[in-house]
Coordinates of C-alpha atoms in Angstrom, one line a residue:
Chain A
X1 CA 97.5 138.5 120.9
X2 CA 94.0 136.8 121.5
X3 CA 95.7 133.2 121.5
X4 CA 99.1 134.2 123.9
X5 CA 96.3 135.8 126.5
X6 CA 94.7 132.3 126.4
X7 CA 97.8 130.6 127.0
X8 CA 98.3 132.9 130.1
X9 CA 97.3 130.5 132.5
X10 CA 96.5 130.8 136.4
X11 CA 96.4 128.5 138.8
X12 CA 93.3 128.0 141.3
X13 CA 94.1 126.8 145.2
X14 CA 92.1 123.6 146.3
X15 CA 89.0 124.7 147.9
X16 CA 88.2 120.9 148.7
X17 CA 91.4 121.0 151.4
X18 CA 90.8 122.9 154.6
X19 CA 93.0 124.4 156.8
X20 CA 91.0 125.0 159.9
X21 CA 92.1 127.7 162.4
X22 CA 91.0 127.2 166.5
X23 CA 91.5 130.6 168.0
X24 CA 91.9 131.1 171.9
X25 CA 89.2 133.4 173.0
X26 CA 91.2 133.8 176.3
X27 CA 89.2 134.3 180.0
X28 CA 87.4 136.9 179.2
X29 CA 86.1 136.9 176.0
X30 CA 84.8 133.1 177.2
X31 CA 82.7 134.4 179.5
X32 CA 81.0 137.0 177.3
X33 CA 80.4 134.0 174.6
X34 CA 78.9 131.4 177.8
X35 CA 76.8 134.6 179.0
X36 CA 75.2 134.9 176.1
X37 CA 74.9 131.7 175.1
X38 CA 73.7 130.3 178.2
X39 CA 71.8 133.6 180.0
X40 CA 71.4 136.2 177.3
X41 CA 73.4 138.7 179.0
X42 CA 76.1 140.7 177.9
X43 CA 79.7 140.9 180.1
X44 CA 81.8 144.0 179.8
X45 CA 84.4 144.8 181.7
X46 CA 85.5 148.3 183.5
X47 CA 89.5 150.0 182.9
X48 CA 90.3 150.6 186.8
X49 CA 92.7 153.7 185.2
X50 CA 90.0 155.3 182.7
X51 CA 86.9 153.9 184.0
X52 CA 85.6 152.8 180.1
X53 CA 83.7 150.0 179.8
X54 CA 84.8 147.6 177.5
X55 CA 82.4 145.5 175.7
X56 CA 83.4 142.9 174.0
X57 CA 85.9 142.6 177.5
X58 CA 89.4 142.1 177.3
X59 CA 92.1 142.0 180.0
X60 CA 93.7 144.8 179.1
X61 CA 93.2 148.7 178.2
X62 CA 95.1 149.3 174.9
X63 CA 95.2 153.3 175.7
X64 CA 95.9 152.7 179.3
X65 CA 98.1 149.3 179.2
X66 CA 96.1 148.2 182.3
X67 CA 94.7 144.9 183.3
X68 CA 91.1 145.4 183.5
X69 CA 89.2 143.4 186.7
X70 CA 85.8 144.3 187.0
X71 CA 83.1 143.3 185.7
X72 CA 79.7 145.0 184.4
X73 CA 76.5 143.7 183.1
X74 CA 75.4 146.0 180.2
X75 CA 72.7 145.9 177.7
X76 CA 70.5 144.8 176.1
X77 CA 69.2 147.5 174.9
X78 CA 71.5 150.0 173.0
X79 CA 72.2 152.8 170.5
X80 CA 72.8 153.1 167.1
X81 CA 76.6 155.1 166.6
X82 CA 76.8 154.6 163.2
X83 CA 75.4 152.0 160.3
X84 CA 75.5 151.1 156.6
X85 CA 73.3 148.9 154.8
X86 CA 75.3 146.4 152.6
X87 CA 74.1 146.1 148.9
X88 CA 77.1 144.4 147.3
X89 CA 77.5 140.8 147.1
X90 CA 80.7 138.9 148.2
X91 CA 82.0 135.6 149.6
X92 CA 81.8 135.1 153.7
X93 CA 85.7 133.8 154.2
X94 CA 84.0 132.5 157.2
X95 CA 81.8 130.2 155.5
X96 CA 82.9 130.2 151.8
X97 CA 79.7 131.2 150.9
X98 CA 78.1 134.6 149.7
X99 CA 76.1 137.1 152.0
X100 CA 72.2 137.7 150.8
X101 CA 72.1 141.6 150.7
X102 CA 70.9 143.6 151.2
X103 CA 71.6 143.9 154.9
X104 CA 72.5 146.6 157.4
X105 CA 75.3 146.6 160.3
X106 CA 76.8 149.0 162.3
X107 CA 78.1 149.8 166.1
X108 CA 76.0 149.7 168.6
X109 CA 76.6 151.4 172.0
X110 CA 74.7 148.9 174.9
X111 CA 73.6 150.9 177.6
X112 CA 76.6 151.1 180.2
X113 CA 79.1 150.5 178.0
X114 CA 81.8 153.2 176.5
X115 CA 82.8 150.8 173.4
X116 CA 80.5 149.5 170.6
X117 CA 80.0 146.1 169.1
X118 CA 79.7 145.5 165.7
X119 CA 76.8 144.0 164.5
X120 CA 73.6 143.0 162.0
X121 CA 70.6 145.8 162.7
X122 CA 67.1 144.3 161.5
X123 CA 64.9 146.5 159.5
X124 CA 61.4 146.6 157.9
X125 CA 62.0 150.1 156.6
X126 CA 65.1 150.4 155.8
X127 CA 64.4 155.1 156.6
X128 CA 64.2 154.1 160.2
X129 CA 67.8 152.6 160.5
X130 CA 69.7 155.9 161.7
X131 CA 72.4 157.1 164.1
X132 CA 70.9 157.4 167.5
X133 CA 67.9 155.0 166.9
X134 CA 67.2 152.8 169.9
X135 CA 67.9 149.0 169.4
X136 CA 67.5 145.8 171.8
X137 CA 69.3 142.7 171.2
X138 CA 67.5 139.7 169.4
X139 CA 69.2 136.2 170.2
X140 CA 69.4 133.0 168.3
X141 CA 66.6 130.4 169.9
X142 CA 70.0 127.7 169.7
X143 CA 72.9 129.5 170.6
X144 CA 76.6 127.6 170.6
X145 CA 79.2 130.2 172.2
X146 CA 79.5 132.4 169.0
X147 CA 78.7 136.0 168.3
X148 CA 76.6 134.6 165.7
X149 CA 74.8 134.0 169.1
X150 CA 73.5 137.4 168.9
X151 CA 70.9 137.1 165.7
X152 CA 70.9 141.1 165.6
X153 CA 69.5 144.2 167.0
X154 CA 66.0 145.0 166.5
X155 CA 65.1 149.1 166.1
X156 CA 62.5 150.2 169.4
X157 CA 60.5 152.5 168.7
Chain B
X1 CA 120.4 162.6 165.1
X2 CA 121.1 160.0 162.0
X3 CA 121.9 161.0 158.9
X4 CA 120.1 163.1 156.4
X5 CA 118.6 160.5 153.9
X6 CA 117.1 161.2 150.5
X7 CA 114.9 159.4 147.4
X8 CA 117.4 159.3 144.7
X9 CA 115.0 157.1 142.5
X10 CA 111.8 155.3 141.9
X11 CA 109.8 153.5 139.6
X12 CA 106.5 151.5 139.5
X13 CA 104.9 149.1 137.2
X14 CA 101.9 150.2 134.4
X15 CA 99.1 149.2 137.3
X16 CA 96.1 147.2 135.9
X17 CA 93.6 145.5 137.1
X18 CA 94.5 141.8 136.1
X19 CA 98.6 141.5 135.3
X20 CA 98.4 137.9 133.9
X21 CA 101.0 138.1 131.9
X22 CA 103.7 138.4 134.9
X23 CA 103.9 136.7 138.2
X24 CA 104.0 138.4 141.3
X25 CA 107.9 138.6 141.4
X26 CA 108.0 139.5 137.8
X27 CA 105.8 142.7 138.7
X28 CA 108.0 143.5 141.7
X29 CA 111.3 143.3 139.1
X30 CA 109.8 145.4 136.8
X31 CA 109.3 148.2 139.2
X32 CA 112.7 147.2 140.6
X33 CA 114.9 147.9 137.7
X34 CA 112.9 150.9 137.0
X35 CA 113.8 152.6 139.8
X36 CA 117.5 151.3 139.6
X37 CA 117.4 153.2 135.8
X38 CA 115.6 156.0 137.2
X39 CA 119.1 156.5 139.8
X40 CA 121.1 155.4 137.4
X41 CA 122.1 152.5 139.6
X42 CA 122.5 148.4 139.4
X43 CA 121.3 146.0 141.9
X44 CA 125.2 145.9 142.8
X45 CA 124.8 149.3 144.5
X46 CA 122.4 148.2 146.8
X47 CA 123.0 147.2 150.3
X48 CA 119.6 145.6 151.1
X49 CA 116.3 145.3 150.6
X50 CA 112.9 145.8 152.6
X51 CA 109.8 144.9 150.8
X52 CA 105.9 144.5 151.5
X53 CA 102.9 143.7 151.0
X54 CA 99.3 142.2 152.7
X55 CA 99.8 138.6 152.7
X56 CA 96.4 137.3 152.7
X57 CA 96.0 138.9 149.4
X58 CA 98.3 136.4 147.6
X59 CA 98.5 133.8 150.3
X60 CA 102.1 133.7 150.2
X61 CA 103.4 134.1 153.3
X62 CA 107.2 134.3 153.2
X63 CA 107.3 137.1 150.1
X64 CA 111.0 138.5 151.7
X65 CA 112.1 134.7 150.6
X66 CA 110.0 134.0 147.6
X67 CA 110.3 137.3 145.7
X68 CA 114.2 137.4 145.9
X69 CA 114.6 136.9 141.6
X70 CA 112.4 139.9 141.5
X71 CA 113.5 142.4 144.3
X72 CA 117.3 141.5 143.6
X73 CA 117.7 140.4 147.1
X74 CA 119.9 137.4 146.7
X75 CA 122.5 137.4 149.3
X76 CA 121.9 140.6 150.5
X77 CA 120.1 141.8 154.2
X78 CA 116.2 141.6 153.0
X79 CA 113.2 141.9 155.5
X80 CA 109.8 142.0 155.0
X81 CA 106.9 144.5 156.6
X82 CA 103.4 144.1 156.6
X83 CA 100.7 146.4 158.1
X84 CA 98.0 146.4 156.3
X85 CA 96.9 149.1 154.3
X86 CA 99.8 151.7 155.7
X87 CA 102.1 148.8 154.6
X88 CA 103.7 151.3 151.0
X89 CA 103.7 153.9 153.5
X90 CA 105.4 151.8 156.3
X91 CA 108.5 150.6 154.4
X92 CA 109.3 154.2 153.1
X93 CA 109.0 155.4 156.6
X94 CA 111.3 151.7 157.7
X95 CA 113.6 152.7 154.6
X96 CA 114.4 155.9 155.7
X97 CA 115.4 154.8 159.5
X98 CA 117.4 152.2 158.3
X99 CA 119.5 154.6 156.0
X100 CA 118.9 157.3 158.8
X101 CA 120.7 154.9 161.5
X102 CA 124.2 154.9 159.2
X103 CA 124.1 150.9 158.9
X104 CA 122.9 151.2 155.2
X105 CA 123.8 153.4 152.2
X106 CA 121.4 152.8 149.2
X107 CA 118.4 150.5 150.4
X108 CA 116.2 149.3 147.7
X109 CA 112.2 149.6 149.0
X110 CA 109.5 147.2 147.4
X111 CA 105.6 147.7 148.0
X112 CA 103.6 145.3 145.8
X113 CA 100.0 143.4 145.5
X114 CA 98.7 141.3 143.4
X115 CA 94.8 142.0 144.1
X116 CA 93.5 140.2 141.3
X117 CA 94.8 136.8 142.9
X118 CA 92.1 136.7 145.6
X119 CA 88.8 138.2 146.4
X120 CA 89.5 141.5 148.2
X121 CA 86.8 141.9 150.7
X122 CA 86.9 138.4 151.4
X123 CA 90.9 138.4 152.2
X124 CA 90.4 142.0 154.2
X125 CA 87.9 140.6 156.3
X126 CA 90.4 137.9 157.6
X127 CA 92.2 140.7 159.3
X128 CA 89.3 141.1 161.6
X129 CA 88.8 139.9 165.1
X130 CA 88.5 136.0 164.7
X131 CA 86.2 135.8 167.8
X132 CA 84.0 138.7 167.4
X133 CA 84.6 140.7 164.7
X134 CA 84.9 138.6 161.2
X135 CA 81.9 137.0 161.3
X136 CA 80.1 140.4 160.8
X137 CA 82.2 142.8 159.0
X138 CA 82.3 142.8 154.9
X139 CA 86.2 143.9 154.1
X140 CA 87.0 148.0 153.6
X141 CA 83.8 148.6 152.0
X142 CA 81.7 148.5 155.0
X143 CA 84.1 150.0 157.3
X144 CA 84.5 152.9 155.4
X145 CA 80.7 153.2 154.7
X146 CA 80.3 153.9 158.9
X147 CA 83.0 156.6 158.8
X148 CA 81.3 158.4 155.7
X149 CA 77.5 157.6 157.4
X150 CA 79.1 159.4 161.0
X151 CA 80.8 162.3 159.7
X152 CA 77.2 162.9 156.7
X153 CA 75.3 163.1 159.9
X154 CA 77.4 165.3 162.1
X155 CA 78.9 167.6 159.7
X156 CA 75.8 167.7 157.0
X157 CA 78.2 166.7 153.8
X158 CA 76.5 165.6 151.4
X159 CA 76.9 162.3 148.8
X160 CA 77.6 164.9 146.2
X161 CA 80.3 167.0 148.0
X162 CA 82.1 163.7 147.9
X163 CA 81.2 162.8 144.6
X164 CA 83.6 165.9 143.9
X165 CA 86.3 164.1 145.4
X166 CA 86.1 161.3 142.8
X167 CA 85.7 163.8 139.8
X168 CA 88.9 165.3 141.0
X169 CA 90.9 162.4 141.3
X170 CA 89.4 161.0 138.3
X171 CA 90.5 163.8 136.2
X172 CA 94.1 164.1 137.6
X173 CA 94.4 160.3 136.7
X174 CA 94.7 161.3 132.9
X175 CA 98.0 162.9 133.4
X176 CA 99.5 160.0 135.1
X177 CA 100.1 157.2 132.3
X178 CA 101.1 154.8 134.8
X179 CA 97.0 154.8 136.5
X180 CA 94.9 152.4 136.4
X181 CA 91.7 154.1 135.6
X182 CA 92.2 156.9 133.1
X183 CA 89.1 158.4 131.9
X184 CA 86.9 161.6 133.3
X185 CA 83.8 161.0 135.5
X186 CA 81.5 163.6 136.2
X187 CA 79.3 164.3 139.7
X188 CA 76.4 162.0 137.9
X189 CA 78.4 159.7 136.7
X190 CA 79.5 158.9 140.7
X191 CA 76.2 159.5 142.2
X192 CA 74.5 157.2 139.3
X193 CA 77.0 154.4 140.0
X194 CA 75.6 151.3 142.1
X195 CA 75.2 151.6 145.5
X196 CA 77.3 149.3 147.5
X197 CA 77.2 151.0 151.2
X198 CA 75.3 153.3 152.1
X199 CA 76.1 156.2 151.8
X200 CA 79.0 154.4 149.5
X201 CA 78.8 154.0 145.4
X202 CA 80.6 152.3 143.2
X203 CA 82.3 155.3 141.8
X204 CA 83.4 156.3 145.5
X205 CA 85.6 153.9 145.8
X206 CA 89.0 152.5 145.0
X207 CA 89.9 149.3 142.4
X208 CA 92.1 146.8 143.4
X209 CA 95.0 147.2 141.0
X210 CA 98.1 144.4 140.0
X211 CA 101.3 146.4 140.4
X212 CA 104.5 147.3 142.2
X213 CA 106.6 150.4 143.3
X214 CA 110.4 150.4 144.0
X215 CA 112.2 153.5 145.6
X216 CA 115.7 154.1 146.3
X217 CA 116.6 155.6 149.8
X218 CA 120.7 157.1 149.8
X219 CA 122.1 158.7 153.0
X220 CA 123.5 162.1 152.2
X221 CA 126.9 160.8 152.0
X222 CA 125.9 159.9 148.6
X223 CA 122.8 161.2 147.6
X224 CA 123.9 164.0 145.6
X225 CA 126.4 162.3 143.7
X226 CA 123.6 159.7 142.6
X227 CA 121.0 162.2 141.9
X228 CA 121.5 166.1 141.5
X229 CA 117.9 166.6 142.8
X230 CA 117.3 164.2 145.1
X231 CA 114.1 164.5 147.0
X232 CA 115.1 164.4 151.0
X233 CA 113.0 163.4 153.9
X234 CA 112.0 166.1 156.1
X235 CA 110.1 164.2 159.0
X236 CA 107.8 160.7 159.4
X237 CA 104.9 160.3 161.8
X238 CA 103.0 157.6 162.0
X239 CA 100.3 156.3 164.6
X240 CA 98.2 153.0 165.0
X241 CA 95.9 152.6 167.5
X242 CA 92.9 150.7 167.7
X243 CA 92.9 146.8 167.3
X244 CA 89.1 146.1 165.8
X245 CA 86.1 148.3 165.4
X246 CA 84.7 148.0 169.2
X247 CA 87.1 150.6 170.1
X248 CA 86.1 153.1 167.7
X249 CA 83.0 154.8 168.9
X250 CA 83.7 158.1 167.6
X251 CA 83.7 157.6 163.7
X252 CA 83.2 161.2 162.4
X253 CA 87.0 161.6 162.1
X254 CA 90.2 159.7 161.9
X255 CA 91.9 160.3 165.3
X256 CA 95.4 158.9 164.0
X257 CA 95.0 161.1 161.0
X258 CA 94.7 164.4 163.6
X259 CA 97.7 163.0 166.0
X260 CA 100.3 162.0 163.3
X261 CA 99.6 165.4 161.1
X262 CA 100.0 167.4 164.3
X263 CA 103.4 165.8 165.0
X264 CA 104.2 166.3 161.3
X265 CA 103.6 170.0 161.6
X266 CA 105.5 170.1 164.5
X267 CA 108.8 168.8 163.7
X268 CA 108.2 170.7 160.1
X269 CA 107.2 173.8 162.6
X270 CA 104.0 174.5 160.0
X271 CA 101.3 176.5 161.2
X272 CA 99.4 176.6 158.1
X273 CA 99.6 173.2 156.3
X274 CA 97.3 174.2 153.7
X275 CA 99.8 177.9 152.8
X276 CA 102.9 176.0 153.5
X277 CA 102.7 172.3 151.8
X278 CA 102.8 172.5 148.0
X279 CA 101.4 169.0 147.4
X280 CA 99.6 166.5 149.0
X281 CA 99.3 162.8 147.5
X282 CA 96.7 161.0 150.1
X283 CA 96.4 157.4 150.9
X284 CA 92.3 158.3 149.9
X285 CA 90.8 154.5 149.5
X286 CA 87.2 156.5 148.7
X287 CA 85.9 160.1 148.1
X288 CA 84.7 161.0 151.5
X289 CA 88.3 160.6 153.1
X290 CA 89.2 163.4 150.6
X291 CA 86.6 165.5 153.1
X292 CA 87.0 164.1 156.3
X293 CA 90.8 163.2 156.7
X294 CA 91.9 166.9 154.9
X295 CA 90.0 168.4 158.0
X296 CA 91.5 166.1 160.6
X297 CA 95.2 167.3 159.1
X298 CA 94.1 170.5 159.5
X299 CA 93.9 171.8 156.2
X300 CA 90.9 173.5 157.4
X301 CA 87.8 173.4 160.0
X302 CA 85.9 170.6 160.8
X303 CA 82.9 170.2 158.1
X304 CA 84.8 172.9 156.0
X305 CA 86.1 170.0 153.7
X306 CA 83.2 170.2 151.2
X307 CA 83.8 174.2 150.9
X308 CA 87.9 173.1 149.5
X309 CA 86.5 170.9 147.1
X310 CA 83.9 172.9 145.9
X311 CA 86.1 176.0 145.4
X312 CA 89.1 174.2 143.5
X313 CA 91.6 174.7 146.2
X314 CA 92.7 171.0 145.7
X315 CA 93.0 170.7 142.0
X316 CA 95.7 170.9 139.7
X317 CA 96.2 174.7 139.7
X318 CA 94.8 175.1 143.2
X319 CA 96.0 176.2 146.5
X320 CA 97.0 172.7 147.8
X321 CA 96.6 170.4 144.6
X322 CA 95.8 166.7 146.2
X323 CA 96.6 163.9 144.2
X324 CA 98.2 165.3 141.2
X325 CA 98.5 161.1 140.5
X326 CA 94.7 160.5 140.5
X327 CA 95.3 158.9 143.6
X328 CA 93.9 155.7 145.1
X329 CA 90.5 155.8 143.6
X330 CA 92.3 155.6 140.2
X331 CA 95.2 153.0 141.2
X332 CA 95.2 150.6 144.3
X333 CA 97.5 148.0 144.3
X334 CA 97.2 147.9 148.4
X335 CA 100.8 147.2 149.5
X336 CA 102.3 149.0 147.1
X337 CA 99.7 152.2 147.5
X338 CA 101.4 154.0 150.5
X339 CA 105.0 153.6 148.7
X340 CA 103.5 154.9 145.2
X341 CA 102.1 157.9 147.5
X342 CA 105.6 159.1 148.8
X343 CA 107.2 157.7 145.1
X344 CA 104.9 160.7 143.4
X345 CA 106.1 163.4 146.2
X346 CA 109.4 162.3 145.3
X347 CA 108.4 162.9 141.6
X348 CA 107.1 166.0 142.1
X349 CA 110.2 167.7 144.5
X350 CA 112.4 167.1 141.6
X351 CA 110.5 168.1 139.1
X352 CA 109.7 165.0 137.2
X353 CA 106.8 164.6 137.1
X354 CA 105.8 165.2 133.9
X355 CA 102.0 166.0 132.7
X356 CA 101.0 165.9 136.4
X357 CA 103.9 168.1 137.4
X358 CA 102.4 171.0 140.1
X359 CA 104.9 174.2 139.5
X360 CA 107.6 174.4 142.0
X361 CA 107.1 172.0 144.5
X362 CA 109.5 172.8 147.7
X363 CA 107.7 170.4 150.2
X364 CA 105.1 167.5 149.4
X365 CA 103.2 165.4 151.7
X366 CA 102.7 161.8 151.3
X367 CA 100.3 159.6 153.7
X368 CA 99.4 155.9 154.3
X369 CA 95.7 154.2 155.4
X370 CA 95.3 151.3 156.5
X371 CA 94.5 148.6 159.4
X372 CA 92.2 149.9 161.6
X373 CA 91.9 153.5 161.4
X374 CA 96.0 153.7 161.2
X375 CA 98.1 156.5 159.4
X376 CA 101.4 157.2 158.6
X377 CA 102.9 160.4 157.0
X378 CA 105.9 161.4 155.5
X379 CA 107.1 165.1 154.3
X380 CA 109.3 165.3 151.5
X381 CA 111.1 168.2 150.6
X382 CA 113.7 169.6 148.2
X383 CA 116.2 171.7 150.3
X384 CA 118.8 169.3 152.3
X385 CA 117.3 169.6 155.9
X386 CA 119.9 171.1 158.5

């Protein structure tokens, strides 16, 4: 039995070929990248039917099937909605490489907007990250158009 | 309205974590011909196929072509589905429209996964948002770690109430000889296990499992000449809604969960799911949905989950036994797991279930999870509907 499992064999894909991907971030979601990248700011955008703000923006309102057209500055100060703090280790398919844990994340509510973004909370003490703790935002010194822009949110307080 | 359509047979693989001794489309034959047996049927009876699974798990991306040796699709109308985690559940509910509409008679269903070919969280987290969402997130895991941190803080569960769910499961598992994990954990055990999430451990949450389920869908033109007990489908509902994480602000309950059982009820004209349904078997990837999503169906209050648990009413022997199979936490081979959900009902409406057999089962319940924050539900029952 020992020998016939060894014979069993698997076959690995290449990890030295790539096969890069180029998504279209479409209008809107440019913007929100270039605002932060080149003023720090955060872009939403406002549903003309239900009135949300929608940050990240997009052109349209999923629940309302609406083009959304106006735009809102929100942030950068926020709310915690709901967090975890990651303790298991596994490979970034981003980056093929694995995360250092432990680390928190969780959606944060900017002021003035009615969606959340999805993002890295800094912590000393790790009893202080909770839902409905204040956060700002904390951006990377060199930022390149990426929400790896935004380093992470930093408790107040 | 189509025609009445029943389960007339199903069949799924031993599920394991690592299957190394069979490729992916000799896993799908073996549940295949199992279910063919279990009707008493050969792949000559069968007008087509639909099978499924999460692509990014294997990285094969034309499986309806690729697995036709296995599914015994050669020649025949085959189509593949994919929706992520609801994916079993979405090709019963596809299976039984297609046999529904009168343009098929006996449609072979295949949900299947491989998850031991690829790193799970790593191949979840390529469903999210490229632009800005999968930078951040860390696969299932983490998502499900928010809902169970929202609904601990608004409803006051607690780690252990959940840790119930597990022990449930766990122990329901060692009936079902085709589970992956069959061995009794206690309340400790789970709340002893590492900590991957917070409030998430290790014993909380699903494996990834290698393994494959087959069901056979009949119209009622000849379901009771395949099967004297066929187990016939009463209603589907199904809703997906949001498309990445910004949208969903409210975590402390699974909105599609509380619009598709409504429907459900509605069509099945239940008032009291938890008097009226004899089993559930819920797409549950970790303990805490066995809290929160019970309450969103309605099974009882808002934060009342924990009190269920506590006082049996979902065991074997219970009111509402859930998960007679051991569920997800103690099988999950992803696109198969919504399809081995409604293949159990079906087990249980005709009374062959075996060791995991709940007493007279007139009308089961089988859901799907999956995406972000979808569900999909199907009721099963064992009197032809009018």
């Amino acid at each position: 039995m020992a020998k016939e499992e060894k014979e069993l064999l698997t076959i690995h894909s290449s990890i030295s070929a790539e096969q890069p991907f180029q998504w279209s971030a479409g209008k809107y979601r440019s913007r929100f990248l270039a605002e932060i990248r080149d003023h720090k700011r955060f872009f939403g955008v406002r549903c003309p039917r239900c009135k949300k703000v929608f940050v990240p923006p997009k052109r349209i309102c999923g629940p309302c099937f609406a083009e959304m057209d106006e735009p809102v500055e929100v942030g950068p100060r926020g709310e915690i909605m709901t967090f975890t703090i990651l303790r298991f280790t596994f490979v970034d398919p981003e980056l093929g490489t694995v995360k250092p844990v432990p680390y928190a994340f969780g959606s944060i509510k900017l002021d003035g907007a009615d969606t959340v973004l999805t993002h890295y909370i800094e912590y000393a003490d790790e009893t202080k990250v909770r839902i409905g703790a204040r956060v700002e935002t904390v951006f990377e010194g060199k930022r390149t158009g990426s929400m790896r822009d935004i380093k992470h949110f930093r408790l107040l307080e | 309205m189509g025609k009445r359509v029943a389960i007339v047979g199903t069949g799924q693989t031993h599920h394991r974590s690592v299957r190394r001794d069979v490729n992916g489309q000799e896993l799908i034959h073996e549940a295949a011909v199992r279910a063919l047996q279990d009707a008493a049927l050969t792949i000559r009876d069968v007008d087509g196929v639909v099978i499924g699974n999460m692509d990014h798990f294997e990285g094969i991306n034309y499986v309806d072509c690729w697995s036709i040796d296995g599914s015994g699709g050669y020649l025949k109308p085959t189509i593949k589905l994919t929706t992520g985690g609801t994916t079993g559940a979405t090709l019963a509910i596809a299976g039984y429209h297609m046999v529904a509409s009168g343009m098929f008679e006996k449609l072979l269903v295949i949900g299947w996964e491989k998850n031991s070919e690829s790193d799970t969280t790593g191949a979840i987290s390529t469903c999210a948002d490229p632009i800005i969402e999968r930078q951040i997130v860390a696969g299932a895991i983490s998502g499900l770690a928010l809902e169970a941190q929202a609904y601990m803080h608004r409803y006051g569960a607690t780690p252990k109430d959940a840790a119930r769910v597990s022990v449930r499961d766990r122990r329901h598992a060692c009936n079902n000889p085709y589970a992956q994990l069959r061995g009794e954990i206690t309340i400790e055990d789970v709340l002893n296990s590492p900590k991957l999430a917070d409030p998430l451990r290790l014993l909380d949450m699903c494996p990834r499992s290698d393994g494959a389920c087959a069901v056979i869908f009949a119209s009622e033109d000849v379901a009771e000449k395949i099967c004297p007990a066929p187990a016939w489908v009463l209603a589907t509902a199904n809703r997906h809604m949001y498309s990445d994480y910004t949208d969903v602000v409210e975590m402390s309950s699974l909105l599609s969960m509380v619009e598709a059982s409504r429907e459900l009820w509605k069509k099945l004209n239940i008032r009291e799911p938890l008097k009226e349904v004899d089993v559930i078997e819920l797409y549950q990837p970790y303990s805490w949905a066995g809290l929160i999503w019970i309450e969103d169906m309605g099974l009882c209050k808002k934060g009342e989950g924990p009190r269920l648990l506590w006082d049996g009413v979902t065991d074997m022997g219970g009111e509402l036994p859930i998960n007679p199979s051991g569920g997800v936490v103690a099988t999950n081979p992803i696109g198969a797991t919504g399809l081995i959900r409604c293949a159990e009902v079906a087990l249980q409406i005709q009374g062959k279930a075996g060791a995991k057999q709940v007493p007279d089962v007139k009308l089961g319940v089988a859901t799907g999870f999956g995406g972000n924050w979808w569900t999909d539900m199907l009721a099963l029952g064992k009197k032809k509907p009018l």
